[in-house]
Amino acid sequence: MKKIQNIPFKVAGVALLAFFIATGCQSYRGDVYSRDEARSGNAVLNATVMAVKDVTIEGTEGALGGIGGAVLGGLTGRAVGGGSGKNIATAAGAIGGALAGAAIESAVTTKSAIEITVQYENGAIEAIVQEPGRDLFQVGQAVQVLISPNGTKRVRP
């Protein structure tokens, strides 16, 4: 009977792990395009790199991490609680799991990035943040800024 009771923990744990892996896969690199961006035209502006700085893209704090954590925490609390304390343990496990799940989701989806400050030929200056890819950027380097129809910008050599 114990093995049957452990199945929900395993299923919930695997589902939560799969979620975190999937949400951590979204790319903000300049050389990666989404399906929606493929085959769409981009405006191209010439610019010069003024500065390059390491930055961090904040992780997402979506509901799924909290929900997944609450389910897993609630199941864990229910398994360890007994008698009249079972409901209290279930509630405490769900609350703790929700907080932990949200924190894990945020940590897993946080990414290192670079802020590239460019000056366009018309003199305008703009900073664009993207994940580092294969391309390295240096101050004074001539680059192109691609602007997609949805307003997404990316810098490439």
mmCIF file with all atom_site columns, C-alpha atoms in Angstrom:
data_model
loop_
_atom_site.group_PDB
_atom_site.id
_atom_site.type_symbol
_atom_site.label_atom_id
_atom_site.label_alt_id
_atom_site.label_comp_id
_atom_site.label_asym_id
_atom_site.label_entity_id
_atom_site.label_seq_id
_atom_site.pdbx_PDB_ins_code
_atom_site.Cartn_x
_atom_site.Cartn_y
_atom_site.Cartn_z
_atom_site.occupancy
_atom_site.B_iso_or_equiv
_atom_site.pdbx_formal_charge
_atom_site.auth_seq_id
_atom_site.auth_comp_id
_atom_site.auth_asym_id
_atom_site.auth_atom_id
_atom_site.pdbx_PDB_model_num
ATOM 1   C CA . MET A 1 1   ? 0.000  0.000  0.000   1.00 0.00 ? 1   MET A CA 1
ATOM 2   C CA . LYS A 1 2   ? 2.886  2.391  0.684   1.00 0.00 ? 2   LYS A CA 1
ATOM 3   C CA . LYS A 1 3   ? 4.104  2.233  -2.931  1.00 0.00 ? 3   LYS A CA 1
ATOM 4   C CA . ILE A 1 4   ? 0.668  3.195  -4.261  1.00 0.00 ? 4   ILE A CA 1
ATOM 5   C CA . GLN A 1 5   ? 0.618  6.234  -1.953  1.00 0.00 ? 5   GLN A CA 1
ATOM 6   C CA . ASN A 1 6   ? 4.033  7.341  -3.276  1.00 0.00 ? 6   ASN A CA 1
ATOM 7   C CA . ILE A 1 7   ? 2.828  7.494  -6.892  1.00 0.00 ? 7   ILE A CA 1
ATOM 8   C CA . PRO A 1 8   ? 1.254  10.984 -6.553  1.00 0.00 ? 8   PRO A CA 1
ATOM 9   C CA . PHE A 1 9   ? 4.541  12.306 -5.127  1.00 0.00 ? 9   PHE A CA 1
ATOM 10  C CA . LYS A 1 10  ? 6.510  10.912 -8.037  1.00 0.00 ? 10  LYS A CA 1
ATOM 11  C CA . VAL A 1 11  ? 4.052  12.175 -10.643 1.00 0.00 ? 11  VAL A CA 1
ATOM 12  C CA . ALA A 1 12  ? 3.867  15.637 -9.065  1.00 0.00 ? 12  ALA A CA 1
ATOM 13  C CA . GLY A 1 13  ? 7.643  15.791 -8.669  1.00 0.00 ? 13  GLY A CA 1
ATOM 14  C CA . VAL A 1 14  ? 8.305  14.802 -12.282 1.00 0.00 ? 14  VAL A CA 1
ATOM 15  C CA . ALA A 1 15  ? 5.657  17.254 -13.532 1.00 0.00 ? 15  ALA A CA 1
ATOM 16  C CA . LEU A 1 16  ? 7.161  20.091 -11.489 1.00 0.00 ? 16  LEU A CA 1
ATOM 17  C CA . LEU A 1 17  ? 10.678 19.291 -12.705 1.00 0.00 ? 17  LEU A CA 1
ATOM 18  C CA . ALA A 1 18  ? 9.493  19.158 -16.330 1.00 0.00 ? 18  ALA A CA 1
ATOM 19  C CA . PHE A 1 19  ? 7.788  22.527 -15.909 1.00 0.00 ? 19  PHE A CA 1
ATOM 20  C CA . PHE A 1 20  ? 10.929 24.190 -14.572 1.00 0.00 ? 20  PHE A CA 1
ATOM 21  C CA . ILE A 1 21  ? 13.050 22.742 -17.358 1.00 0.00 ? 21  ILE A CA 1
ATOM 22  C CA . ALA A 1 22  ? 10.571 23.874 -20.018 1.00 0.00 ? 22  ALA A CA 1
ATOM 23  C CA . THR A 1 23  ? 10.173 27.406 -18.663 1.00 0.00 ? 23  THR A CA 1
ATOM 24  C CA . GLY A 1 24  ? 13.912 27.831 -18.367 1.00 0.00 ? 24  GLY A CA 1
ATOM 25  C CA . CYS A 1 25  ? 14.336 27.185 -22.097 1.00 0.00 ? 25  CYS A CA 1
ATOM 26  C CA . GLN A 1 26  ? 12.998 30.474 -23.457 1.00 0.00 ? 26  GLN A CA 1
ATOM 27  C CA . SER A 1 27  ? 15.850 32.296 -25.159 1.00 0.00 ? 27  SER A CA 1
ATOM 28  C CA . TYR A 1 28  ? 16.695 35.983 -25.266 1.00 0.00 ? 28  TYR A CA 1
ATOM 29  C CA . ARG A 1 29  ? 19.810 35.498 -27.403 1.00 0.00 ? 29  ARG A CA 1
ATOM 30  C CA . GLY A 1 30  ? 20.308 37.720 -30.408 1.00 0.00 ? 30  GLY A CA 1
ATOM 31  C CA . ASP A 1 31  ? 20.822 34.753 -32.721 1.00 0.00 ? 31  ASP A CA 1
ATOM 32  C CA . VAL A 1 32  ? 17.714 32.765 -31.689 1.00 0.00 ? 32  VAL A CA 1
ATOM 33  C CA . TYR A 1 33  ? 14.298 33.411 -33.212 1.00 0.00 ? 33  TYR A CA 1
ATOM 34  C CA . SER A 1 34  ? 10.883 32.197 -32.062 1.00 0.00 ? 34  SER A CA 1
ATOM 35  C CA . ARG A 1 35  ? 8.575  30.412 -34.499 1.00 0.00 ? 35  ARG A CA 1
ATOM 36  C CA . ASP A 1 36  ? 6.483  33.565 -34.766 1.00 0.00 ? 36  ASP A CA 1
ATOM 37  C CA . GLU A 1 37  ? 9.539  35.657 -35.678 1.00 0.00 ? 37  GLU A CA 1
ATOM 38  C CA . ALA A 1 38  ? 10.710 33.311 -38.432 1.00 0.00 ? 38  ALA A CA 1
ATOM 39  C CA . ARG A 1 39  ? 9.937  34.480 -41.954 1.00 0.00 ? 39  ARG A CA 1
ATOM 40  C CA . SER A 1 40  ? 8.966  37.965 -40.800 1.00 0.00 ? 40  SER A CA 1
ATOM 41  C CA . GLY A 1 41  ? 10.771 41.066 -41.997 1.00 0.00 ? 41  GLY A CA 1
ATOM 42  C CA . ASN A 1 42  ? 12.972 43.084 -39.664 1.00 0.00 ? 42  ASN A CA 1
ATOM 43  C CA . ALA A 1 43  ? 13.999 46.715 -39.952 1.00 0.00 ? 43  ALA A CA 1
ATOM 44  C CA . VAL A 1 44  ? 17.799 47.029 -39.826 1.00 0.00 ? 44  VAL A CA 1
ATOM 45  C CA . LEU A 1 45  ? 19.599 50.059 -38.402 1.00 0.00 ? 45  LEU A CA 1
ATOM 46  C CA . ASN A 1 46  ? 23.367 50.567 -38.415 1.00 0.00 ? 46  ASN A CA 1
ATOM 47  C CA . ALA A 1 47  ? 24.940 51.530 -35.098 1.00 0.00 ? 47  ALA A CA 1
ATOM 48  C CA . THR A 1 48  ? 28.171 51.614 -33.111 1.00 0.00 ? 48  THR A CA 1
ATOM 49  C CA . VAL A 1 49  ? 28.675 49.920 -29.733 1.00 0.00 ? 49  VAL A CA 1
ATOM 50  C CA . MET A 1 50  ? 29.199 52.504 -26.980 1.00 0.00 ? 50  MET A CA 1
ATOM 51  C CA . ALA A 1 51  ? 29.283 50.136 -23.974 1.00 0.00 ? 51  ALA A CA 1
ATOM 52  C CA . VAL A 1 52  ? 28.764 46.484 -23.014 1.00 0.00 ? 52  VAL A CA 1
ATOM 53  C CA . LYS A 1 53  ? 27.703 45.518 -19.493 1.00 0.00 ? 53  LYS A CA 1
ATOM 54  C CA . ASP A 1 54  ? 26.828 42.207 -17.810 1.00 0.00 ? 54  ASP A CA 1
ATOM 55  C CA . VAL A 1 55  ? 23.266 42.207 -16.429 1.00 0.00 ? 55  VAL A CA 1
ATOM 56  C CA . THR A 1 56  ? 20.675 39.703 -15.200 1.00 0.00 ? 56  THR A CA 1
ATOM 57  C CA . ILE A 1 57  ? 17.248 38.963 -16.685 1.00 0.00 ? 57  ILE A CA 1
ATOM 58  C CA . GLU A 1 58  ? 14.910 38.489 -13.747 1.00 0.00 ? 58  GLU A CA 1
ATOM 59  C CA . GLY A 1 59  ? 13.233 35.098 -13.421 1.00 0.00 ? 59  GLY A CA 1
ATOM 60  C CA . THR A 1 60  ? 9.507  34.654 -13.876 1.00 0.00 ? 60  THR A CA 1
ATOM 61  C CA . GLU A 1 61  ? 7.267  34.304 -10.860 1.00 0.00 ? 61  GLU A CA 1
ATOM 62  C CA . GLY A 1 62  ? 4.328  32.658 -12.567 1.00 0.00 ? 62  GLY A CA 1
ATOM 63  C CA . ALA A 1 63  ? 1.521  30.779 -10.905 1.00 0.00 ? 63  ALA A CA 1
ATOM 64  C CA . LEU A 1 64  ? 2.610  27.335 -12.085 1.00 0.00 ? 64  LEU A CA 1
ATOM 65  C CA . GLY A 1 65  ? 5.644  27.135 -9.801  1.00 0.00 ? 65  GLY A CA 1
ATOM 66  C CA . GLY A 1 66  ? 3.503  28.071 -6.820  1.00 0.00 ? 66  GLY A CA 1
ATOM 67  C CA . ILE A 1 67  ? 0.684  25.723 -7.815  1.00 0.00 ? 67  ILE A CA 1
ATOM 68  C CA . GLY A 1 68  ? 3.046  22.822 -8.460  1.00 0.00 ? 68  GLY A CA 1
ATOM 69  C CA . GLY A 1 69  ? 4.824  23.470 -5.167  1.00 0.00 ? 69  GLY A CA 1
ATOM 70  C CA . ALA A 1 70  ? 1.500  23.693 -3.309  1.00 0.00 ? 70  ALA A CA 1
ATOM 71  C CA . VAL A 1 71  ? 0.348  20.349 -4.716  1.00 0.00 ? 71  VAL A CA 1
ATOM 72  C CA . LEU A 1 72  ? 3.629  18.636 -3.907  1.00 0.00 ? 72  LEU A CA 1
ATOM 73  C CA . GLY A 1 73  ? 3.815  20.280 -0.463  1.00 0.00 ? 73  GLY A CA 1
ATOM 74  C CA . GLY A 1 74  ? 0.194  19.389 0.291   1.00 0.00 ? 74  GLY A CA 1
ATOM 75  C CA . LEU A 1 75  ? 0.773  15.760 -0.661  1.00 0.00 ? 75  LEU A CA 1
ATOM 76  C CA . THR A 1 76  ? 3.893  15.660 1.481   1.00 0.00 ? 76  THR A CA 1
ATOM 77  C CA . GLY A 1 77  ? 2.081  17.255 4.439   1.00 0.00 ? 77  GLY A CA 1
ATOM 78  C CA . ARG A 1 78  ? -0.786 14.808 4.092   1.00 0.00 ? 78  ARG A CA 1
ATOM 79  C CA . ALA A 1 79  ? 1.627  11.871 4.099   1.00 0.00 ? 79  ALA A CA 1
ATOM 80  C CA . VAL A 1 80  ? 3.442  12.940 7.263   1.00 0.00 ? 80  VAL A CA 1
ATOM 81  C CA . GLY A 1 81  ? 0.420  14.154 9.226   1.00 0.00 ? 81  GLY A CA 1
ATOM 82  C CA . GLY A 1 82  ? -1.716 11.829 11.249  1.00 0.00 ? 82  GLY A CA 1
ATOM 83  C CA . GLY A 1 83  ? -5.097 12.006 12.970  1.00 0.00 ? 83  GLY A CA 1
ATOM 84  C CA . SER A 1 84  ? -6.450 15.513 13.498  1.00 0.00 ? 84  SER A CA 1
ATOM 85  C CA . GLY A 1 85  ? -3.040 16.989 12.605  1.00 0.00 ? 85  GLY A CA 1
ATOM 86  C CA . LYS A 1 86  ? -3.298 15.658 9.060   1.00 0.00 ? 86  LYS A CA 1
ATOM 87  C CA . ASN A 1 87  ? -5.321 18.672 7.850   1.00 0.00 ? 87  ASN A CA 1
ATOM 88  C CA . ILE A 1 88  ? -2.936 21.116 9.521   1.00 0.00 ? 88  ILE A CA 1
ATOM 89  C CA . ALA A 1 89  ? 0.087  19.313 8.059   1.00 0.00 ? 89  ALA A CA 1
ATOM 90  C CA . THR A 1 90  ? -1.556 19.292 4.612   1.00 0.00 ? 90  THR A CA 1
ATOM 91  C CA . ALA A 1 91  ? -2.281 23.039 4.771   1.00 0.00 ? 91  ALA A CA 1
ATOM 92  C CA . ALA A 1 92  ? 1.191  23.867 6.087   1.00 0.00 ? 92  ALA A CA 1
ATOM 93  C CA . GLY A 1 93  ? 2.783  21.690 3.417   1.00 0.00 ? 93  GLY A CA 1
ATOM 94  C CA . ALA A 1 94  ? 0.728  23.362 0.688   1.00 0.00 ? 94  ALA A CA 1
ATOM 95  C CA . ILE A 1 95  ? 1.640  26.878 1.854   1.00 0.00 ? 95  ILE A CA 1
ATOM 96  C CA . GLY A 1 96  ? 5.323  26.028 2.258   1.00 0.00 ? 96  GLY A CA 1
ATOM 97  C CA . GLY A 1 97  ? 5.343  24.196 -1.064  1.00 0.00 ? 97  GLY A CA 1
ATOM 98  C CA . ALA A 1 98  ? 3.735  27.152 -2.849  1.00 0.00 ? 98  ALA A CA 1
ATOM 99  C CA . LEU A 1 99  ? 6.367  29.542 -1.519  1.00 0.00 ? 99  LEU A CA 1
ATOM 100 C CA . ALA A 1 100 ? 9.195  27.141 -2.336  1.00 0.00 ? 100 ALA A CA 1
ATOM 101 C CA . GLY A 1 101 ? 7.795  26.398 -5.811  1.00 0.00 ? 101 GLY A CA 1
ATOM 102 C CA . ALA A 1 102 ? 7.546  30.100 -6.673  1.00 0.00 ? 102 ALA A CA 1
ATOM 103 C CA . ALA A 1 103 ? 11.104 30.714 -5.438  1.00 0.00 ? 103 ALA A CA 1
ATOM 104 C CA . ILE A 1 104 ? 12.441 27.737 -7.405  1.00 0.00 ? 104 ILE A CA 1
ATOM 105 C CA . GLU A 1 105 ? 10.656 28.896 -10.567 1.00 0.00 ? 105 GLU A CA 1
ATOM 106 C CA . SER A 1 106 ? 12.183 32.358 -10.207 1.00 0.00 ? 106 SER A CA 1
ATOM 107 C CA . ALA A 1 107 ? 15.688 30.959 -9.628  1.00 0.00 ? 107 ALA A CA 1
ATOM 108 C CA . VAL A 1 108 ? 15.489 28.480 -12.515 1.00 0.00 ? 108 VAL A CA 1
ATOM 109 C CA . THR A 1 109 ? 14.280 31.098 -15.013 1.00 0.00 ? 109 THR A CA 1
ATOM 110 C CA . THR A 1 110 ? 16.806 33.833 -14.055 1.00 0.00 ? 110 THR A CA 1
ATOM 111 C CA . LYS A 1 111 ? 19.347 34.351 -16.866 1.00 0.00 ? 111 LYS A CA 1
ATOM 112 C CA . SER A 1 112 ? 22.660 36.104 -17.391 1.00 0.00 ? 112 SER A CA 1
ATOM 113 C CA . ALA A 1 113 ? 22.562 38.719 -20.135 1.00 0.00 ? 113 ALA A CA 1
ATOM 114 C CA . ILE A 1 114 ? 24.436 41.645 -21.642 1.00 0.00 ? 114 ILE A CA 1
ATOM 115 C CA . GLU A 1 115 ? 23.302 45.230 -22.028 1.00 0.00 ? 115 GLU A CA 1
ATOM 116 C CA . ILE A 1 116 ? 24.647 46.649 -25.280 1.00 0.00 ? 116 ILE A CA 1
ATOM 117 C CA . THR A 1 117 ? 24.500 50.438 -25.544 1.00 0.00 ? 117 THR A CA 1
ATOM 118 C CA . VAL A 1 118 ? 24.548 51.533 -29.176 1.00 0.00 ? 118 VAL A CA 1
ATOM 119 C CA . GLN A 1 119 ? 24.592 54.865 -30.980 1.00 0.00 ? 119 GLN A CA 1
ATOM 120 C CA . TYR A 1 120 ? 22.669 54.993 -34.230 1.00 0.00 ? 120 TYR A CA 1
ATOM 121 C CA . GLU A 1 121 ? 23.865 56.919 -37.280 1.00 0.00 ? 121 GLU A CA 1
ATOM 122 C CA . ASN A 1 122 ? 21.339 59.679 -36.468 1.00 0.00 ? 122 ASN A CA 1
ATOM 123 C CA . GLY A 1 123 ? 22.988 60.189 -33.041 1.00 0.00 ? 123 GLY A CA 1
ATOM 124 C CA . ALA A 1 124 ? 20.284 58.499 -30.943 1.00 0.00 ? 124 ALA A CA 1
ATOM 125 C CA . ILE A 1 125 ? 21.560 56.228 -28.159 1.00 0.00 ? 125 ILE A CA 1
ATOM 126 C CA . GLU A 1 126 ? 19.780 53.103 -26.928 1.00 0.00 ? 126 GLU A CA 1
ATOM 127 C CA . ALA A 1 127 ? 20.566 50.181 -24.606 1.00 0.00 ? 127 ALA A CA 1
ATOM 128 C CA . ILE A 1 128 ? 19.419 46.709 -25.696 1.00 0.00 ? 128 ILE A CA 1
ATOM 129 C CA . VAL A 1 129 ? 19.499 43.676 -23.387 1.00 0.00 ? 129 VAL A CA 1
ATOM 130 C CA . GLN A 1 130 ? 19.960 40.172 -24.778 1.00 0.00 ? 130 GLN A CA 1
ATOM 131 C CA . GLU A 1 131 ? 21.485 36.902 -23.654 1.00 0.00 ? 131 GLU A CA 1
ATOM 132 C CA . PRO A 1 132 ? 25.074 36.421 -24.743 1.00 0.00 ? 132 PRO A CA 1
ATOM 133 C CA . GLY A 1 133 ? 25.370 34.226 -27.806 1.00 0.00 ? 133 GLY A CA 1
ATOM 134 C CA . ARG A 1 134 ? 28.284 33.302 -30.023 1.00 0.00 ? 134 ARG A CA 1
ATOM 135 C CA . ASP A 1 135 ? 28.863 36.938 -30.967 1.00 0.00 ? 135 ASP A CA 1
ATOM 136 C CA . LEU A 1 136 ? 31.147 39.092 -28.835 1.00 0.00 ? 136 LEU A CA 1
ATOM 137 C CA . PHE A 1 137 ? 30.647 42.846 -28.747 1.00 0.00 ? 137 PHE A CA 1
ATOM 138 C CA . GLN A 1 138 ? 33.321 45.489 -28.152 1.00 0.00 ? 138 GLN A CA 1
ATOM 139 C CA . VAL A 1 139 ? 33.202 49.250 -27.735 1.00 0.00 ? 139 VAL A CA 1
ATOM 140 C CA . GLY A 1 140 ? 33.587 50.961 -31.116 1.00 0.00 ? 140 GLY A CA 1
ATOM 141 C CA . GLN A 1 141 ? 32.375 47.927 -33.072 1.00 0.00 ? 141 GLN A CA 1
ATOM 142 C CA . ALA A 1 142 ? 30.003 48.500 -35.984 1.00 0.00 ? 142 ALA A CA 1
ATOM 143 C CA . VAL A 1 143 ? 26.778 46.519 -35.480 1.00 0.00 ? 143 VAL A CA 1
ATOM 144 C CA . GLN A 1 144 ? 23.285 46.187 -36.855 1.00 0.00 ? 144 GLN A CA 1
ATOM 145 C CA . VAL A 1 145 ? 20.159 46.475 -34.724 1.00 0.00 ? 145 VAL A CA 1
ATOM 146 C CA . LEU A 1 146 ? 17.286 44.347 -36.010 1.00 0.00 ? 146 LEU A CA 1
ATOM 147 C CA . ILE A 1 147 ? 13.783 45.477 -35.077 1.00 0.00 ? 147 ILE A CA 1
ATOM 148 C CA . SER A 1 148 ? 11.032 42.883 -35.536 1.00 0.00 ? 148 SER A CA 1
ATOM 149 C CA . PRO A 1 149 ? 7.415  43.819 -36.323 1.00 0.00 ? 149 PRO A CA 1
ATOM 150 C CA . ASN A 1 150 ? 6.490  43.240 -32.657 1.00 0.00 ? 150 ASN A CA 1
ATOM 151 C CA . GLY A 1 151 ? 9.192  45.690 -31.516 1.00 0.00 ? 151 GLY A CA 1
ATOM 152 C CA . THR A 1 152 ? 11.731 43.126 -30.309 1.00 0.00 ? 152 THR A CA 1
ATOM 153 C CA . LYS A 1 153 ? 15.278 44.349 -30.888 1.00 0.00 ? 153 LYS A CA 1
ATOM 154 C CA . ARG A 1 154 ? 18.469 42.360 -31.213 1.00 0.00 ? 154 ARG A CA 1
ATOM 155 C CA . VAL A 1 155 ? 22.068 43.363 -31.877 1.00 0.00 ? 155 VAL A CA 1
ATOM 156 C CA . ARG A 1 156 ? 24.323 41.502 -34.280 1.00 0.00 ? 156 ARG A CA 1
ATOM 157 C CA . PRO A 1 157 ? 27.789 42.201 -35.709 1.00 0.00 ? 157 PRO A CA 1
#
